[in-house]
Every structure is written in structure tokens, then in C-alpha cells.
């Protein structure tokens, strides 16, 4: 039986609620808890005075100080000492799913707001019990009253989408790679460095045809720290596989083969190692994305990606779960 994967589910969250999940992940890691729990998520929602939850609690006159005290006690009961996050608790995913159901079918919205999640949780026995286990203040919420009279009027005012804000659906969190373009490898040429400006449109289409002459994604091209002149000629020593790929590169300026001596790659490498005696460390990554504050993308990787997340800490990677094929999905902040 087909299952709803978490990548799709979390992609339905609106921006404030997604930020709460993101904040919960950071909070969980700082506290050394093994799983991102409902308690972490609630702490983020209640911390924001503009969230649906905060406004609902204020308007229903729940005891905020008692709720905060209960939440702190619940957080302190969670196991600690973990050095990494193992995953996100099922009840968070279940709450998002119920929010999706109620938001779509009851309120006709295309995204999941935290207010929809609250209604869905209060209407679902095990999720309501999870809330009450954190604080008995939630027992005071009457779900029918809440859904009909409070959540939507309050939410429409408080979490109103600002002009230009793109929601956390497929448009907000696109995949980093265009599947229509054939796969490729970023070349690592010693001494050559450059940046990629993702705010620019693609210069060429998947067939290699020039479609945006003014677009330029490759910027800051340097060799050994010195900026390259656009008309400068370079001699690249490579194998025939790379050379043949270069010959089919997009655009009209094709590389010219200066010398092809027929030597086998393994022979060249063996002679190099024999002459040098040692082989140096692989070159450092020679390219990077230009920063784009407020922008994020979804990337797909293998099961071993988690071990390398510290290497890309600058992108604040957020695990989104795995798909039906077992690939891991992450959100990266540019």
C-alpha cells in the first residue's frame, strides 16, 4: 500500500509553520535529545507571538505561565546525551497530516497552517492525548468552538501571507537539480575556482541551445587566485572521456584538441606516482553557491549523507526524511 512520504508532507507547511519545525530541529540538537519531539515543536510555536497557537491560547484565556511551566517540565523529561538527531517523532508528522486534511477539506486551503494542525490534533484522540500529556491546559480547548469561531478568523489576521512570500510547497522549496537536464559532474581542475549564481536563469536549455544570452551563472572565475580574462586561452590536460564531453559542451566556442598521444590513463597515473613518490590530498572544492538569504532548495542524496552534514553546516541542512526509493532529502539554505 502506498504511503505519504515526509518530503511531500512537510512541503505542504506554510512558511511560519515550517520555520517552527526548523527551529524545533535546532532546539532538539542544542538540548542533546535524540528525536525532534512534539515538545520541541510546541516550544517554537508558543515562542512566536504571531503564530496561530499563541493567538488561540491568548484568546481562549489559557494560563500561559502554567502552560510554559508544563512544557518546560515535559522537555526536561526527554532523554538527553545524543550527539546527533535520529529523526522526527511520528506524532509531528501525524499532526501535519491531520492539519493537511482539515485545512484542505474543511477550510479549502492548499497549505498547512499551525492552526489547522491544532484543530486536527484536538479532533484526533491519540494526538489530543499527546497534547494533554504535555499540559492539561489543552483540556480546556473545545475543538468545535475553536475550529468554527477562533482558529480561522485569528489565523487569517495573524499569519497573513505578505506580498511576495512564496509558500513552502513545490514552488517555495524546489529541487536543486533540474531532472530534465542530463546528469553531470562539476569539474575539479586544480587552481580553477568559481561561484554559481542561482538567481540567474539557465543560459542554455537541456539541448545545449542558447536561450538566455544575458544570463551568466558562473561568476568570479579565477585561476590560482587571479581573475581570468574572458579571451584568455588555457591548456587542459585530461583524458579522452573528459575531452569528448567538453567537445559536446553547449555554445559555439568549442575546445580544440591540441595533442592526443594515445597514452592510457592508468599508464600516465602510474608514471606520475612513480616519479613523485607520493600522491597529494585531493583538491579542495573549487566552486560554491553565491549566498541567497531567504532562499532554500531541496537536495536528494544517499543514506550515507548524514555523516557529512557537518561539512555543509553553513547551509543549515534540515532533514526532510526519505522517499519510497530510500533516497534522503534535505533542505539547504542558500
Coordinates of C-alpha atoms in Angstrom, one line a residue, residues 42-284:
X42 CA 5.3 23.4 20.6
X43 CA 8.1 25.4 22.2
X44 CA 8.7 27.1 18.8
X45 CA 5.0 27.8 18.1
X46 CA 4.4 29.3 21.5
X47 CA 7.6 31.4 21.4
X48 CA 6.3 33.2 18.3
X49 CA 3.6 35.7 19.3
X50 CA 2.3 35.8 15.7
X51 CA 1.6 32.1 15.5
X52 CA -1.9 30.7 15.3
X53 CA -1.3 28.7 18.5
X54 CA -0.1 31.7 20.5
X55 CA -3.1 33.8 19.5
X56 CA -5.6 31.0 20.1
X57 CA -4.2 30.4 23.6
X58 CA -4.4 34.1 24.3
X59 CA -7.9 34.5 23.1
X60 CA -9.1 31.4 24.9
X61 CA -7.5 32.7 28.1
X62 CA -5.5 29.6 28.9
X63 CA -3.0 30.1 31.7
X64 CA 0.1 30.8 29.6
X65 CA 2.5 30.7 32.6
X66 CA 1.2 27.3 33.7
X67 CA 1.4 26.0 30.1
X68 CA 5.0 27.3 29.8
X69 CA 5.9 25.6 33.1
X70 CA 4.3 22.3 32.0
X71 CA 6.1 22.5 28.7
X72 CA 9.5 23.0 30.4
X73 CA 8.9 20.0 32.6
X74 CA 7.9 17.9 29.6
X75 CA 11.1 18.9 27.8
X76 CA 13.2 18.0 30.8
X77 CA 11.7 14.5 30.8
X78 CA 13.0 13.8 27.3
X79 CA 16.2 11.6 27.1
X80 CA 19.4 13.6 26.6
X81 CA 23.0 13.0 25.7
X82 CA 22.5 12.3 22.0
X83 CA 25.3 13.7 19.7
X84 CA 23.1 13.6 16.6
X85 CA 19.4 13.7 15.7
X86 CA 17.9 10.3 14.8
X87 CA 14.7 11.6 13.3
X88 CA 11.4 13.5 13.8
X89 CA 8.7 12.0 16.0
X90 CA 5.8 10.3 14.3
X91 CA 3.2 12.4 16.1
X92 CA 4.6 15.6 14.5
X93 CA 4.2 14.0 11.0
X94 CA 0.7 12.8 12.1
X95 CA -0.2 16.3 13.3
X96 CA 0.8 17.8 9.9
X97 CA -1.2 15.1 8.1
X98 CA -4.3 15.9 10.1
X99 CA -3.7 19.6 9.5
X100 CA -3.5 18.9 5.8
X101 CA -6.8 17.0 5.9
X102 CA -8.6 19.7 7.8
X103 CA -7.0 22.6 6.0
X104 CA -7.8 21.2 2.6
X105 CA -11.3 19.7 3.2
X106 CA -12.7 21.9 5.9
X107 CA -11.2 25.3 5.1
X108 CA -10.3 24.9 1.4
X109 CA -6.7 25.9 1.8
X110 CA -3.7 24.5 -0.1
X111 CA -1.2 24.7 2.7
X112 CA -0.9 23.5 6.3
X113 CA -1.1 26.2 8.9
X114 CA -0.4 25.6 12.6
X115 CA -4.0 26.5 13.4
X116 CA -5.2 23.6 11.1
X117 CA -2.8 21.3 12.9
X118 CA -4.2 22.3 16.3
X119 CA -7.8 21.6 15.1
X120 CA -6.7 18.3 13.6
X121 CA -4.8 17.3 16.8
X122 CA -7.8 18.1 19.1
X123 CA -10.1 16.0 16.8
X124 CA -7.7 13.0 16.8
X125 CA -7.7 11.0 20.1
X126 CA -4.0 10.0 20.3
X127 CA -2.8 13.4 19.3
X128 CA -5.1 15.1 21.7
X129 CA -3.8 12.8 24.4
X130 CA -0.2 13.7 23.5
X131 CA -1.1 17.4 24.0
X132 CA -2.8 16.8 27.3
X133 CA 0.2 14.7 28.4
X134 CA 2.4 17.8 27.9
X135 CA -0.1 20.2 29.7
X136 CA -3.6 19.7 31.0
X137 CA -4.2 23.3 29.9
X138 CA -5.1 21.8 26.5
X139 CA -8.1 20.1 28.1
X140 CA -9.8 23.5 28.3
X141 CA -9.9 23.9 24.5
X142 CA -13.2 23.0 23.0
X143 CA -12.4 21.9 19.5
X144 CA -15.7 22.7 17.7
X145 CA -15.8 26.1 19.2
X146 CA -12.2 26.6 18.3
X147 CA -12.4 25.5 14.7
X148 CA -15.6 27.4 14.0
X149 CA -15.0 30.7 15.8
X150 CA -11.4 31.2 16.6
X151 CA -8.7 29.4 14.6
X152 CA -9.6 30.7 11.1
X153 CA -10.5 34.4 12.0
X154 CA -7.4 34.7 14.1
X155 CA -5.2 32.9 11.6
X156 CA -6.3 35.0 8.7
X157 CA -5.2 38.1 10.5
X158 CA -2.1 36.9 12.2
X159 CA -0.4 34.6 9.7
X160 CA -1.4 36.6 6.7
X161 CA 0.9 35.9 3.8
X162 CA 2.9 39.0 2.9
X163 CA 3.1 40.2 -0.6
X164 CA 5.8 38.2 -2.5
X165 CA 6.0 35.5 0.1
X166 CA 6.2 32.1 -1.6
X167 CA 4.7 29.2 0.4
X168 CA 6.5 26.0 1.3
X169 CA 5.1 24.0 -1.5
X170 CA 6.9 22.8 -4.6
X171 CA 7.4 26.4 -5.7
X172 CA 8.9 27.5 -2.4
X173 CA 11.3 24.6 -2.0
X174 CA 12.3 23.5 -5.5
X175 CA 14.7 20.7 -6.1
X176 CA 18.3 21.9 -6.6
X177 CA 18.7 20.0 -9.8
X178 CA 16.5 20.0 -13.0
X179 CA 15.8 16.4 -13.8
X180 CA 15.2 17.4 -17.5
X181 CA 19.0 18.2 -17.8
X182 CA 21.3 15.2 -18.3
X183 CA 23.4 14.4 -15.2
X184 CA 26.8 15.9 -15.0
X185 CA 29.8 16.3 -12.6
X186 CA 31.2 19.6 -11.5
X187 CA 34.8 19.6 -12.8
X188 CA 37.6 19.9 -10.3
X189 CA 40.5 21.5 -12.0
X190 CA 43.5 22.4 -9.7
X191 CA 43.8 26.2 -9.4
X192 CA 40.5 27.0 -11.1
X193 CA 37.7 28.4 -8.9
X194 CA 34.3 29.9 -9.5
X195 CA 30.9 30.7 -7.9
X196 CA 27.4 29.8 -9.1
X197 CA 24.7 32.5 -9.0
X198 CA 21.5 30.6 -8.8
X199 CA 19.4 33.8 -9.0
X200 CA 20.3 33.8 -12.7
X201 CA 18.2 31.8 -15.2
X202 CA 19.8 29.0 -17.1
X203 CA 21.9 30.2 -20.1
X204 CA 21.4 27.1 -22.1
X205 CA 18.4 24.7 -22.4
X206 CA 18.8 20.9 -21.9
X207 CA 19.8 20.5 -25.6
X208 CA 22.6 23.0 -25.3
X209 CA 20.8 25.8 -27.2
X210 CA 21.5 29.4 -26.0
X211 CA 18.2 30.7 -24.6
X212 CA 19.3 33.5 -22.3
X213 CA 22.3 35.3 -23.8
X214 CA 22.5 37.8 -21.0
X215 CA 22.3 35.2 -18.2
X216 CA 25.6 34.3 -16.5
X217 CA 25.5 31.8 -13.6
X218 CA 29.3 31.3 -13.5
X219 CA 30.9 34.3 -11.8
X220 CA 34.2 35.1 -10.1
X221 CA 36.2 32.7 -12.4
X222 CA 39.8 32.7 -11.2
X223 CA 43.0 30.6 -11.7
X224 CA 45.4 30.5 -8.8
X225 CA 43.6 33.4 -7.3
X226 CA 43.9 35.6 -10.3
X227 CA 40.8 36.6 -12.3
X228 CA 40.7 35.2 -15.8
X229 CA 40.3 37.3 -18.9
X230 CA 37.3 36.2 -21.0
X231 CA 39.6 35.8 -24.0
X232 CA 42.5 34.1 -22.2
X233 CA 43.4 30.7 -23.6
X234 CA 44.1 27.7 -21.3
X235 CA 45.6 24.3 -22.0
X236 CA 43.9 21.5 -20.1
X237 CA 45.5 18.1 -19.8
X238 CA 42.8 15.4 -19.4
X239 CA 41.6 12.0 -20.6
X240 CA 39.6 11.3 -23.7
X241 CA 36.4 10.8 -21.7
X242 CA 36.5 14.4 -20.3
X243 CA 37.7 15.8 -23.7
X244 CA 34.9 14.2 -25.6
X245 CA 32.4 15.6 -23.1
X246 CA 34.0 19.1 -23.5
X247 CA 33.5 18.8 -27.2
X248 CA 29.8 18.4 -26.8
X249 CA 29.5 21.3 -24.4
X250 CA 26.8 24.0 -25.1
X251 CA 27.6 27.1 -27.0
X252 CA 29.6 27.9 -30.1
X253 CA 33.1 28.2 -28.6
X254 CA 34.2 24.5 -28.7
X255 CA 37.6 23.5 -27.2
X256 CA 40.3 22.5 -29.6
X257 CA 42.3 19.3 -29.1
X258 CA 46.0 20.3 -29.3
X259 CA 47.6 16.9 -28.7
X260 CA 46.2 13.4 -28.4
X261 CA 49.1 10.9 -27.9
X262 CA 47.0 7.8 -27.2
X263 CA 48.6 7.1 -23.8
X264 CA 46.4 5.1 -21.4
X265 CA 45.2 6.9 -18.3
X266 CA 46.5 4.2 -16.0
X267 CA 49.9 4.5 -17.6
X268 CA 50.0 8.2 -17.1
X269 CA 49.0 7.9 -13.5
X270 CA 51.5 5.1 -12.8
X271 CA 54.3 7.2 -14.2
X272 CA 53.2 10.2 -12.2
X273 CA 53.1 8.2 -8.9
X274 CA 56.4 6.6 -9.7
X275 CA 58.1 9.9 -10.3
X276 CA 56.5 11.8 -7.4
X277 CA 56.6 9.0 -4.9
X278 CA 53.5 10.3 -3.1
X279 CA 50.1 11.4 -4.2
X280 CA 48.8 14.6 -2.5
X281 CA 45.4 15.1 -1.0
X282 CA 42.5 15.7 -3.4
X283 CA 42.0 19.3 -4.3
X284 CA 39.6 21.4 -2.2

